[in-house]
Structures are given as C-alpha cells and as structure tokens.
Coordinates of N, CA, C and O in Angstrom, one line a residue:
M307 N 64.4 -6.2 -53.3 CA 63.8 -7.5 -53.3 C 62.9 -8.1 -54.3 O 62.1 -7.1 -54.9
E308 N 63.2 -9.4 -55.0 CA 62.6 -10.1 -56.1 C 61.4 -10.3 -55.5 O 60.8 -10.6 -54.9
Q309 N 60.4 -9.9 -56.2 CA 58.8 -10.1 -55.8 C 58.6 -11.8 -55.9 O 58.6 -12.1 -57.4
K310 N 58.0 -12.0 -54.9 CA 57.8 -13.8 -55.1 C 56.3 -14.2 -55.3 O 55.2 -12.9 -54.9
Y311 N 55.9 -15.3 -55.8 CA 54.3 -15.4 -56.5 C 54.0 -16.7 -55.7 O 54.9 -17.9 -55.5
Y312 N 52.7 -16.7 -55.4 CA 51.9 -18.3 -55.2 C 51.3 -18.6 -56.1 O 49.8 -18.3 -56.4
R313 N 51.6 -19.6 -57.1 CA 50.6 -20.2 -58.3 C 49.4 -20.9 -57.8 O 49.9 -22.2 -56.9
M314 N 48.2 -20.7 -57.8 CA 47.2 -21.6 -57.6 C 46.3 -21.9 -58.9 O 46.1 -21.4 -59.7
T315 N 45.4 -22.8 -58.3 CA 44.0 -22.9 -59.6 C 42.9 -22.7 -58.7 O 42.7 -23.4 -58.1
I316 N 42.3 -21.7 -58.9 CA 41.1 -21.4 -58.4 C 39.4 -21.4 -59.4 O 39.9 -20.7 -60.4
A317 N 38.8 -22.1 -59.1 CA 37.9 -22.4 -60.1 C 38.0 -22.5 -61.5 O 37.4 -22.2 -62.6
G318 N 39.3 -23.7 -61.7 CA 39.9 -23.8 -62.9 C 40.6 -23.0 -63.9 O 41.2 -23.0 -64.7
C319 N 41.0 -21.5 -63.0 CA 41.7 -20.4 -63.7 C 43.2 -20.6 -62.6 O 42.9 -20.2 -61.3
E320 N 43.9 -20.6 -63.5 CA 45.4 -20.7 -63.0 C 46.0 -19.5 -62.7 O 46.0 -18.8 -63.8
R321 N 46.9 -18.7 -61.5 CA 46.8 -17.5 -61.6 C 47.8 -17.4 -60.3 O 47.8 -18.4 -59.8
D322 N 48.8 -16.2 -60.7 CA 50.0 -16.1 -59.9 C 49.4 -15.1 -59.1 O 49.7 -13.9 -59.4
L323 N 49.6 -15.4 -57.9 CA 49.7 -14.3 -56.7 C 50.6 -14.0 -56.1 O 51.5 -14.5 -55.3
P324 N 50.7 -12.8 -56.2 CA 52.1 -12.1 -55.6 C 52.0 -12.2 -53.9 O 50.6 -11.8 -53.3
L325 N 53.3 -12.2 -53.1 CA 53.0 -12.3 -51.6 C 54.0 -11.1 -51.2 O 54.3 -10.4 -52.2
C326 N 52.5 -10.6 -50.2 CA 52.6 -9.6 -49.9 C 53.2 -9.6 -48.4 O 53.0 -10.4 -47.8
P327 N 54.1 -8.5 -47.3 CA 54.4 -8.4 -46.5 C 53.3 -8.0 -45.5 O 53.0 -7.2 -45.9
L328 N 53.2 -9.1 -44.1 CA 51.7 -8.9 -43.6 C 52.6 -7.9 -42.5 O 52.1 -6.8 -42.1
N329 N 53.8 -8.6 -42.2 CA 54.4 -8.1 -40.8 C 55.7 -8.5 -40.8 O 56.6 -9.3 -41.9
D330 N 56.5 -8.2 -40.1 CA 58.1 -8.6 -40.4 C 58.0 -10.6 -40.3 O 59.6 -10.7 -41.2
D331 N 57.1 -10.8 -39.7 CA 57.5 -12.7 -39.9 C 56.4 -13.7 -40.8 O 56.7 -14.5 -41.2
M332 N 55.6 -12.6 -41.4 CA 54.5 -13.3 -42.6 C 54.5 -12.7 -43.3 O 54.4 -11.1 -43.8
M333 N 53.5 -13.2 -44.6 CA 53.2 -13.0 -46.1 C 51.9 -12.9 -46.1 O 51.7 -14.4 -45.3
I334 N 51.0 -12.8 -47.0 CA 49.8 -13.3 -47.7 C 50.0 -13.1 -49.1 O 50.6 -12.2 -49.8
A335 N 49.2 -14.1 -49.8 CA 49.1 -13.8 -51.0 C 48.3 -12.7 -51.4 O 46.8 -12.8 -51.3
A336 N 48.1 -11.7 -52.3 CA 47.2 -11.2 -52.6 C 46.2 -11.4 -54.0 O 46.8 -11.8 -55.1
F337 N 44.8 -11.8 -53.6 CA 43.8 -12.2 -54.3 C 43.1 -11.1 -54.9 O 42.3 -10.7 -53.4
V338 N 43.3 -11.0 -56.2 CA 42.3 -9.5 -56.3 C 41.5 -10.0 -57.6 O 42.6 -10.0 -58.9
I339 N 40.3 -9.8 -57.4 CA 39.6 -10.3 -59.0 C 38.9 -8.8 -60.0 O 38.5 -9.5 -61.1
F340 N 39.2 -7.9 -59.0 CA 39.7 -6.6 -60.2 C 39.9 -7.0 -61.4 O 41.5 -7.2 -61.4
G341 N 39.5 -6.8 -62.6 CA 39.8 -6.3 -63.9 C 39.9 -7.9 -64.7 O 40.9 -8.0 -65.3
D342 N 39.7 -9.0 -63.9 CA 39.9 -9.8 -63.9 C 38.3 -11.1 -64.5 O 38.1 -11.8 -63.5
P343 N 38.1 -10.4 -65.4 CA 36.1 -10.9 -65.1 C 36.1 -12.8 -65.6 O 35.2 -13.4 -65.3
E344 N 37.5 -13.3 -66.3 CA 37.3 -14.9 -66.6 C 37.5 -15.4 -65.1 O 36.5 -16.1 -64.8
L345 N 37.8 -15.1 -64.3 CA 38.2 -15.5 -63.2 C 37.3 -14.9 -62.1 O 36.2 -16.2 -61.2
T346 N 36.5 -14.1 -62.3 CA 35.4 -13.4 -61.4 C 33.8 -14.4 -61.8 O 33.4 -15.0 -60.9
T347 N 33.9 -14.7 -63.2 CA 32.7 -15.6 -63.6 C 33.1 -17.1 -63.4 O 31.9 -17.6 -62.7
A348 N 34.3 -17.4 -63.0 CA 34.4 -18.9 -63.0 C 34.2 -19.1 -61.5 O 33.3 -20.2 -61.3
C349 N 34.6 -17.7 -60.7 CA 34.3 -18.1 -59.3 C 32.8 -17.7 -58.6 O 32.3 -18.7 -58.1
A350 N 32.0 -17.1 -59.5 CA 31.0 -16.9 -59.4 C 29.6 -17.8 -59.1 O 29.0 -18.7 -58.7
D351 N 30.0 -18.3 -60.5 CA 29.2 -19.9 -61.0 C 29.6 -21.1 -60.1 O 28.8 -21.4 -59.7
A352 N 31.1 -21.4 -59.7 CA 31.4 -22.0 -58.9 C 30.8 -22.2 -57.2 O 30.4 -23.2 -57.2
L353 N 31.2 -20.6 -57.0 CA 29.8 -20.5 -55.8 C 28.2 -20.9 -55.8 O 27.9 -21.1 -54.6
L354 N 27.6 -20.5 -56.7 CA 26.6 -20.8 -57.0 C 25.8 -21.7 -57.0 O 24.9 -22.3 -56.3
K355 N 26.6 -23.0 -57.2 CA 27.0 -23.9 -57.4 C 27.2 -25.1 -55.9 O 25.9 -25.7 -55.6
K356 N 27.0 -24.5 -54.9 CA 27.3 -24.8 -53.7 C 26.6 -23.7 -52.7 O 26.5 -23.6 -51.4
A357 N 25.5 -23.1 -53.4 CA 25.4 -22.1 -52.6 C 23.9 -22.4 -51.8 O 23.1 -23.3 -52.5
P358 N 23.8 -22.2 -50.7 CA 22.0 -22.6 -50.0 C 21.2 -21.3 -50.6 O 21.4 -20.7 -51.4
T359 N 19.7 -22.3 -50.7 CA 18.8 -21.0 -50.9 C 18.7 -19.9 -49.9 O 18.9 -19.7 -49.1
Y360 N 18.8 -18.8 -51.1 CA 18.7 -17.3 -50.3 C 18.0 -16.5 -51.1 O 17.1 -16.8 -52.3
D361 N 17.4 -15.3 -50.2 CA 16.7 -14.2 -50.8 C 17.3 -13.3 -51.5 O 17.1 -12.7 -52.9
Y362 N 18.7 -13.0 -50.8 CA 19.5 -11.8 -51.3 C 21.3 -11.9 -51.1 O 20.9 -12.5 -49.9
L363 N 22.0 -11.4 -51.9 CA 23.3 -11.5 -51.2 C 24.0 -10.3 -51.1 O 23.2 -9.2 -51.1
I364 N 24.6 -10.5 -49.8 CA 25.4 -8.9 -49.4 C 26.7 -9.1 -49.1 O 27.3 -10.4 -48.9
T365 N 27.9 -8.1 -49.8 CA 28.9 -7.7 -49.7 C 29.5 -6.6 -49.1 O 29.0 -5.9 -49.3
A366 N 30.7 -6.5 -48.9 CA 31.2 -5.6 -48.2 C 32.2 -4.8 -49.4 O 32.9 -5.3 -50.4
E367 N 31.9 -3.8 -49.3 CA 33.0 -2.5 -50.4 C 33.9 -2.8 -50.3 O 34.5 -2.7 -49.0
A368 N 35.0 -3.5 -50.7 CA 35.1 -3.3 -52.7 C 35.2 -4.6 -53.0 O 34.7 -4.7 -54.2
K369 N 35.7 -5.1 -52.6 CA 36.8 -6.1 -53.7 C 35.6 -7.4 -53.6 O 35.7 -8.2 -54.7
G370 N 34.8 -7.5 -53.0 CA 33.9 -8.4 -53.0 C 32.4 -7.8 -54.0 O 31.5 -8.7 -54.5
I371 N 32.6 -6.8 -54.6 CA 31.7 -6.0 -55.4 C 31.7 -7.0 -57.3 O 30.5 -7.0 -57.2
P372 N 32.5 -7.1 -57.4 CA 32.6 -7.9 -58.8 C 32.0 -9.0 -58.6 O 31.3 -9.8 -59.6
L373 N 32.1 -10.0 -57.9 CA 32.1 -11.4 -57.4 C 30.7 -11.4 -57.1 O 30.2 -11.9 -57.8
V374 N 29.7 -10.5 -55.9 CA 28.7 -11.0 -56.0 C 27.7 -9.9 -57.4 O 26.9 -10.7 -57.3
H375 N 28.4 -9.0 -57.7 CA 27.4 -8.5 -59.0 C 27.0 -9.7 -59.9 O 26.7 -10.1 -60.6
E376 N 28.5 -10.3 -60.0 CA 28.5 -11.6 -61.0 C 27.4 -12.6 -60.7 O 26.8 -13.2 -61.5
M377 N 27.6 -13.3 -59.2 CA 26.7 -14.1 -59.0 C 25.3 -13.7 -59.0 O 24.1 -14.8 -59.5
A378 N 24.9 -12.2 -58.6 CA 23.5 -12.2 -59.1 C 23.3 -12.0 -60.8 O 22.0 -12.4 -60.7
R379 N 23.9 -11.9 -61.3 CA 23.7 -11.9 -63.0 C 23.7 -13.3 -63.3 O 22.9 -13.4 -64.2
L380 N 24.6 -14.0 -62.8 CA 24.4 -15.4 -62.9 C 23.2 -16.3 -63.0 O 22.5 -17.0 -63.3
A381 N 22.5 -15.3 -61.8 CA 21.5 -16.1 -60.8 C 20.3 -15.1 -61.3 O 19.1 -15.7 -60.5
G382 N 20.4 -15.2 -62.5 CA 18.9 -14.1 -63.1 C 18.4 -12.8 -62.9 O 17.9 -12.1 -62.9
N383 N 20.2 -12.3 -62.7 CA 19.8 -10.7 -62.3 C 19.1 -10.0 -61.4 O 18.2 -9.6 -61.3
Q384 N 19.2 -10.5 -60.1 CA 18.5 -10.8 -58.6 C 19.5 -9.5 -58.0 O 20.9 -9.0 -58.3
R385 N 18.7 -9.0 -57.3 CA 18.8 -7.7 -56.6 C 20.1 -7.9 -55.6 O 20.1 -9.3 -54.8
Y386 N 20.7 -7.2 -55.3 CA 22.0 -7.6 -53.9 C 22.3 -6.4 -53.2 O 21.8 -5.2 -54.0
M387 N 22.5 -6.3 -52.1 CA 22.9 -5.7 -51.5 C 24.7 -5.2 -50.7 O 25.0 -6.1 -51.1
L388 N 24.7 -4.0 -50.9 CA 26.2 -3.4 -50.6 C 26.9 -2.5 -49.3 O 25.9 -1.9 -49.1
A389 N 27.5 -3.2 -48.1 CA 27.8 -2.5 -47.6 C 28.8 -2.0 -47.7 O 30.0 -2.0 -48.5
R390 N 28.9 -0.2 -47.7 CA 29.9 0.8 -48.4 C 30.2 1.2 -46.7 O 30.1 0.8 -45.5
K391 N 31.8 2.0 -47.3 CA 32.5 2.3 -46.3 C 32.7 3.7 -45.8 O 32.9 3.9 -44.7
S392 N 31.8 4.2 -46.8 CA 31.2 5.4 -46.2 C 29.7 6.0 -46.7 O 29.3 5.2 -47.6
P393 N 29.0 6.5 -46.0 CA 27.3 6.9 -46.6 C 27.6 7.7 -47.2 O 28.9 8.4 -47.7
K394 N 26.5 7.6 -48.6 CA 26.4 8.1 -49.9 C 25.6 9.0 -49.3 O 24.3 8.4 -49.1
L395 N 25.4 10.3 -50.4 CA 24.3 11.0 -50.1 C 22.6 10.5 -50.3 O 21.8 10.3 -50.1
Y396 N 23.1 9.6 -51.7 CA 21.5 8.8 -51.9 C 21.1 8.1 -51.1 O 19.9 7.4 -51.1
M397 N 21.8 7.6 -49.4 CA 20.9 6.8 -48.9 C 20.0 7.4 -48.3 O 20.5 8.4 -47.2
T398 N 19.1 6.8 -48.1 CA 17.9 7.0 -46.9 C 17.9 7.2 -45.3 O 17.3 7.7 -45.0
G399 N 19.1 6.5 -45.3 CA 19.7 6.4 -43.9 C 20.6 5.5 -43.7 O 20.8 4.6 -44.7
V400 N 21.2 5.0 -42.5 CA 22.0 4.3 -42.8 C 22.1 3.3 -41.1 O 21.8 4.0 -40.2
T401 N 22.8 2.5 -40.8 CA 22.8 1.3 -39.9 C 24.8 1.0 -40.2 O 25.2 1.1 -41.6
E402 N 25.2 1.2 -39.0 CA 26.7 1.6 -39.1 C 27.3 0.2 -38.1 O 26.8 0.1 -37.2
V403 N 28.3 -0.3 -38.9 CA 29.3 -1.2 -37.9 C 30.1 -0.9 -37.6 O 30.9 -0.2 -39.2
N404 N 31.5 -1.6 -36.8 CA 32.9 -1.2 -36.9 C 33.3 -2.8 -37.3 O 33.1 -3.6 -37.1
V405 N 34.9 -2.4 -38.3 CA 35.7 -3.4 -39.0 C 36.6 -3.6 -38.8 O 37.1 -2.1 -39.0
R406 N 37.5 -4.2 -38.2 CA 38.9 -4.2 -38.7 C 39.6 -5.2 -39.4 O 39.2 -6.3 -39.2
S407 N 39.9 -4.9 -41.2 CA 40.5 -6.2 -41.6 C 41.9 -6.0 -41.8 O 42.6 -5.0 -41.6
I408 N 42.5 -7.9 -41.8 CA 43.8 -7.9 -42.4 C 44.4 -7.0 -42.9 O 45.5 -7.0 -43.2
T409 N 43.8 -6.5 -44.2 CA 44.4 -6.2 -45.7 C 44.4 -4.3 -45.1 O 44.8 -4.1 -46.3
T410 N 43.8 -4.5 -44.2 CA 43.6 -2.3 -44.1 C 44.6 -2.2 -42.6 O 44.6 -3.1 -41.9
D411 N 45.2 -1.1 -42.9 CA 46.1 -0.8 -41.4 C 45.3 0.1 -40.7 O 45.7 0.7 -39.4
H412 N 43.9 0.5 -40.2 CA 43.2 1.1 -39.6 C 41.7 0.9 -39.4 O 41.6 0.0 -40.5
P413 N 41.0 0.7 -38.6 CA 39.6 0.4 -38.2 C 38.6 1.2 -39.3 O 39.2 2.5 -39.6
Q414 N 37.8 0.2 -39.5 CA 36.7 0.8 -40.5 C 35.8 1.1 -40.1 O 35.2 0.3 -39.3
K415 N 34.3 1.8 -40.7 CA 32.8 1.1 -41.0 C 32.8 0.8 -42.0 O 32.9 1.1 -43.1
L416 N 31.2 0.2 -41.6 CA 30.8 -0.3 -42.5 C 28.9 0.1 -42.7 O 28.8 0.2 -41.8
Y417 N 28.5 0.4 -43.7 CA 27.5 1.2 -43.6 C 25.8 0.5 -44.4 O 26.3 0.1 -45.8
L418 N 25.2 0.1 -44.3 CA 24.0 -0.2 -45.1 C 22.9 0.6 -45.4 O 22.2 1.2 -43.7
D419 N 22.4 1.0 -46.3 CA 21.1 1.9 -46.7 C 20.3 1.5 -46.0 O 19.9 0.2 -45.9
T420 N 19.5 2.5 -45.4 CA 18.4 1.7 -44.5 C 17.1 1.4 -45.6 O 16.4 0.6 -45.4
A421 N 17.0 1.6 -46.8 CA 16.1 1.2 -48.1 C 16.6 -0.6 -48.2 O 15.7 -1.2 -48.5
D422 N 17.8 -1.0 -48.1 CA 18.2 -2.1 -48.7 C 17.8 -2.8 -47.4 O 17.5 -4.0 -47.2
A423 N 18.0 -2.1 -45.9 CA 17.9 -2.9 -44.8 C 16.6 -3.5 -45.0 O 16.1 -4.4 -44.2
E424 N 15.8 -2.7 -45.0 CA 14.3 -3.0 -44.8 C 13.7 -4.0 -45.8 O 13.1 -4.9 -45.5
L425 N 14.7 -4.2 -47.1 CA 14.3 -5.0 -48.1 C 14.7 -6.4 -47.4 O 14.1 -7.7 -47.5
M426 N 15.8 -6.7 -46.2 CA 16.1 -7.8 -46.1 C 15.6 -8.4 -44.8 O 15.7 -9.5 -44.4
K427 N 14.6 -8.0 -44.2 CA 13.7 -8.2 -42.9 C 13.4 -9.1 -43.4 O 12.2 -9.1 -44.0
G428 N 13.6 -9.8 -42.2 CA 13.1 -11.4 -42.2 C 12.8 -12.7 -44.0 O 12.4 -13.5 -44.5
K429 N 14.0 -11.9 -44.2 CA 14.8 -12.8 -45.7 C 15.9 -12.9 -45.1 O 16.9 -13.3 -44.4
R430 N 15.9 -14.4 -46.1 CA 17.5 -15.2 -46.1 C 18.6 -14.6 -46.9 O 18.1 -14.2 -48.1
I431 N 19.5 -13.9 -45.9 CA 20.7 -13.6 -46.9 C 22.1 -14.0 -46.6 O 22.3 -15.0 -45.7
L432 N 22.3 -14.1 -48.1 CA 23.7 -15.1 -48.0 C 25.3 -13.9 -48.0 O 25.1 -13.0 -49.3
I433 N 25.8 -14.2 -47.4 CA 26.7 -13.3 -47.0 C 28.1 -13.8 -47.8 O 28.0 -14.8 -47.9
V434 N 28.6 -13.1 -48.5 CA 29.4 -13.4 -49.6 C 30.7 -12.4 -49.7 O 31.1 -11.2 -49.6
D435 N 32.1 -12.8 -49.8 CA 33.1 -12.3 -49.5 C 34.5 -12.7 -50.4 O 34.2 -14.0 -50.8
D436 N 35.3 -12.1 -50.8 CA 36.6 -12.4 -51.5 C 37.2 -13.5 -50.9 O 37.6 -14.8 -51.4
V437 N 37.7 -13.4 -49.6 CA 39.0 -14.2 -49.3 C 38.5 -13.8 -47.7 O 38.1 -12.4 -47.3
V438 N 38.2 -14.6 -47.0 CA 38.1 -14.8 -45.6 C 39.6 -15.4 -44.9 O 39.6 -16.2 -45.0
S439 N 39.6 -14.1 -43.7 CA 40.9 -14.9 -43.0 C 41.0 -14.9 -41.5 O 40.5 -15.7 -41.1
L440 N 40.7 -13.6 -40.6 CA 40.7 -13.9 -39.2 C 39.2 -13.6 -39.5 O 38.2 -13.8 -38.6
G441 N 38.0 -12.8 -40.4 CA 36.7 -13.1 -40.7 C 36.0 -11.7 -39.6 O 35.1 -12.1 -39.5
D442 N 37.2 -10.6 -39.8 CA 36.2 -9.4 -39.4 C 35.5 -8.8 -40.2 O 34.2 -8.2 -39.5
S443 N 35.7 -8.7 -41.6 CA 34.4 -8.2 -42.1 C 33.5 -9.2 -42.4 O 32.2 -8.3 -42.4
L444 N 33.4 -10.6 -42.5 CA 32.5 -11.2 -42.3 C 31.8 -10.9 -40.8 O 30.4 -10.8 -41.2
H445 N 32.1 -10.7 -39.8 CA 31.6 -10.7 -38.7 C 30.5 -9.3 -38.8 O 29.5 -9.0 -38.6
A446 N 31.6 -8.2 -39.2 CA 30.6 -6.5 -39.4 C 29.3 -7.1 -40.6 O 28.5 -6.3 -40.0
L447 N 29.8 -8.0 -41.4 CA 28.7 -8.2 -42.4 C 27.5 -8.8 -41.8 O 26.1 -8.4 -42.1
E448 N 27.9 -9.5 -40.7 CA 26.7 -10.3 -40.0 C 26.0 -9.6 -38.9 O 24.7 -9.7 -38.8
E449 N 26.2 -8.7 -38.6 CA 26.0 -7.6 -37.5 C 24.9 -6.6 -38.5 O 24.1 -6.3 -37.8
L450 N 25.4 -6.1 -39.7 CA 24.9 -5.7 -40.2 C 23.4 -6.3 -40.8 O 22.2 -5.7 -40.6
V451 N 23.6 -7.7 -41.2 CA 22.5 -8.5 -41.6 C 21.4 -8.8 -39.9 O 20.0 -8.0 -40.7
K452 N 22.2 -8.6 -39.1 CA 20.7 -8.8 -38.4 C 20.6 -7.6 -37.7 O 19.5 -7.2 -37.1
A453 N 21.4 -6.3 -37.9 CA 20.4 -5.1 -37.2 C 19.1 -4.9 -38.4 O 18.5 -4.4 -38.1
A454 N 19.5 -5.1 -39.9 CA 18.5 -5.1 -40.4 C 17.4 -6.3 -40.5 O 16.4 -6.1 -40.8
G455 N 17.3 -7.1 -39.6 CA 16.4 -8.1 -39.1 C 16.4 -9.6 -40.4 O 15.5 -9.7 -40.7
G456 N 17.5 -9.2 -40.8 CA 17.7 -10.6 -42.0 C 18.1 -11.6 -41.7 O 18.5 -11.8 -40.0
E457 N 18.2 -12.9 -42.3 CA 18.6 -14.4 -41.5 C 19.6 -14.4 -42.0 O 19.1 -15.1 -43.5
I458 N 20.5 -14.8 -41.7 CA 22.0 -15.1 -42.0 C 21.8 -16.8 -42.6 O 21.8 -17.6 -41.9
C459 N 21.6 -17.2 -44.1 CA 21.1 -18.6 -44.5 C 22.7 -19.1 -44.9 O 22.5 -20.3 -45.1
G460 N 24.0 -18.3 -45.2 CA 25.0 -18.6 -45.1 C 26.4 -18.0 -45.6 O 26.1 -16.7 -45.5
R461 N 27.3 -18.4 -45.0 CA 28.6 -17.4 -45.3 C 29.9 -18.2 -46.6 O 30.0 -19.6 -46.6
M462 N 29.9 -17.0 -47.8 CA 30.5 -18.0 -48.6 C 32.1 -17.0 -49.1 O 32.0 -15.7 -48.9
T463 N 33.0 -17.6 -49.4 CA 33.9 -16.8 -50.1 C 35.2 -18.1 -50.8 O 34.6 -18.9 -50.9
I464 N 35.5 -17.0 -51.8 CA 36.6 -18.0 -52.9 C 37.6 -18.1 -52.2 O 37.6 -19.6 -52.6
L465 N 38.1 -17.7 -51.1 CA 39.7 -18.5 -50.8 C 39.1 -18.5 -49.2 O 38.8 -17.3 -48.7
A466 N 39.5 -19.4 -48.4 CA 39.7 -19.3 -46.8 C 41.4 -19.5 -46.5 O 42.2 -20.7 -46.7
E467 N 41.6 -18.3 -45.9 CA 42.7 -17.8 -46.1 C 43.6 -18.2 -44.6 O 42.4 -17.6 -43.4
G468 N 44.3 -19.2 -44.3 CA 45.3 -19.6 -42.9 C 44.2 -20.5 -42.3 O 43.7 -21.3 -42.8
N469 N 43.7 -19.9 -40.9 CA 43.0 -21.1 -39.9 C 41.5 -20.5 -40.8 O 40.4 -21.8 -40.0
A470 N 41.1 -19.8 -41.4 CA 39.2 -19.8 -42.0 C 39.3 -21.3 -42.4 O 37.6 -21.1 -42.3
K471 N 39.8 -21.9 -42.8 CA 39.7 -23.2 -43.6 C 39.0 -24.3 -42.4 O 38.4 -24.7 -42.8
N472 N 39.4 -23.9 -41.5 CA 38.9 -24.5 -39.8 C 37.3 -24.6 -39.7 O 36.5 -25.3 -38.7
R473 N 36.9 -23.4 -40.2 CA 35.6 -22.7 -40.0 C 34.6 -24.0 -40.4 O 34.7 -24.1 -41.9
D474 N 33.8 -24.2 -39.9 CA 32.5 -25.3 -40.2 C 31.3 -24.3 -40.9 O 29.9 -25.0 -41.2
D475 N 31.3 -23.0 -40.9 CA 30.1 -22.1 -41.2 C 30.4 -21.6 -42.6 O 29.7 -20.4 -42.8
L476 N 31.7 -21.8 -42.9 CA 31.7 -20.9 -44.0 C 32.1 -22.1 -45.3 O 33.0 -23.1 -45.6
I477 N 31.3 -21.5 -46.6 CA 31.5 -22.6 -47.7 C 32.8 -21.3 -48.9 O 32.2 -20.4 -48.8
Y478 N 33.5 -22.3 -48.7 CA 34.8 -21.7 -50.2 C 35.5 -22.7 -50.8 O 34.6 -23.8 -51.4
L479 N 35.9 -21.9 -51.9 CA 36.3 -22.6 -53.1 C 37.5 -23.7 -52.5 O 37.5 -24.9 -53.2
D480 N 38.6 -23.1 -52.2 CA 39.8 -22.9 -51.8 C 40.5 -22.7 -50.9 O 40.2 -21.3 -50.3
E481 N 41.8 -23.5 -50.2 CA 42.5 -22.3 -49.1 C 43.5 -22.0 -49.5 O 43.8 -22.4 -50.4
L482 N 43.9 -21.0 -49.3 CA 44.2 -20.1 -49.5 C 45.9 -19.9 -47.8 O 45.1 -19.4 -47.1
P483 N 47.1 -20.6 -48.4 CA 47.9 -20.6 -47.1 C 48.4 -19.4 -46.5 O 48.2 -18.3 -47.6
L484 N 48.8 -19.2 -45.4 CA 49.7 -17.7 -44.8 C 51.3 -18.5 -45.6 O 51.7 -19.7 -45.1
F485 N 52.3 -17.2 -45.5 CA 53.7 -17.4 -45.7 C 54.5 -17.2 -44.8 O 54.2 -16.1 -43.7
D486 N 55.7 -17.3 -44.6 CA 57.0 -17.1 -43.9 C 57.3 -16.1 -44.9 O 57.3 -15.7 -45.8
K487 N 58.2 -14.8 -43.9 CA 59.1 -13.7 -44.6 C 59.6 -14.1 -46.0 O 60.0 -13.4 -46.4
N488 N 60.2 -15.5 -45.7 CA 61.2 -15.7 -47.3 C 59.9 -16.3 -48.3 O 60.6 -16.9 -49.5
G489 N 58.4 -16.4 -47.9 CA 57.7 -16.5 -49.0 C 57.1 -18.3 -48.9 O 56.9 -18.7 -49.7
N490 N 57.6 -19.2 -47.9 CA 57.5 -20.7 -47.9 C 56.3 -20.7 -46.9 O 56.1 -20.1 -45.9
V491 N 55.3 -21.6 -47.3 CA 54.0 -21.9 -47.0 C 54.1 -22.4 -45.8 O 55.0 -23.2 -45.4
L492 N 53.0 -22.0 -44.7 CA 53.2 -22.1 -43.7 C 52.4 -23.1 -43.2 O 51.6 -23.3 -43.2
K493 N 53.1 -24.4 -42.0 CA 52.3 -25.5 -42.0 C 51.1 -25.2 -40.9 O 51.1 -24.6 -40.0

C-alpha cells in the first residue's frame, strides 16, 4: 500500500504528515517534532505568545519533551517538569497516575518526582502536549498536577486532533483532522 500524507502548515512551517491506520476504519496523521528543530522552535514560540501567566510548564514523556524544553528556553531558561513513563533511580519519590493514549496499544502510567511535586505546590502550572486527541494524556497530567497541589492555569497543544478542537479549555495552534481508511478527511 502506498504511503499517504496530509500536508499542513503549522506555525509557519509546511510539513507532510504520514497517515497511519488507527483501526480498520480510521487513520490519523502522525505528527512528530523529534528531530525537527525548525518546527519545534516555531511551535514553542507561537504557543508562548498564546500562553497564560504560569510558574512552571509540565509535559509527559516523550514527544512533548522537545516542545516544553524549547518553550522554557525561549521564556528565559525556565525550569519545567516532566511526567515520566517509568520511575527513575534519581527520583526522590513518585506520584503516579494511569493513562491510556490513542497512540499506544496498552495502558501506561505516568510518574512525577516528589521534588518536582514540591516545587509545584501552590504554583500556576501550564500543561503542554504536542497533540491532544481524546485527552487521556492531558487528564493524567491534570491528575499529577492536582496531586502535587499545583493550580492548573492552562492546557496547551500544538494540534487539536478530531473533537479536541471543540474543547473550550484547550489552547492550540491548529486543528488536525481524522481520516477514513482511504485517507480522506472525516467531517
């Protein structure tokens, strides 16, 4: 089968996103910023222009890492938090939540270091992700922020996929449609 693509302009950068089967009836466009510093920087800058006032940024491992890192760098080398997919030896303790993502085939957990949780307590936390679709990863990050005693001041993503564009609590740069099994945009 010939690879199909969806062409779009994101933060001024034109990209061809490969279409990948999600199930027998639907495809999604794969948006990956890994290895694309031009796109990462453009998206980080565009998101910062729309960002509410915050104290810290948080994202989930792994695709959000380059984005939140670049946002923090552009905002003056600010500290940011990372929800990990597994606890690490250097963590001083962990808070954990369950998450199921549209792009993974099994449930996962996210872990927050206790040291980061202490810093977040009573602070304005801006949740950042690369793509929001069903919002399960976003919800898991919300649970971690709440468990740490942080105050969620906003939710941001580069692309709102499918019905995520209808969320009134989500700040995003562009809409990413879903596709039928033949690669046609679903209305």
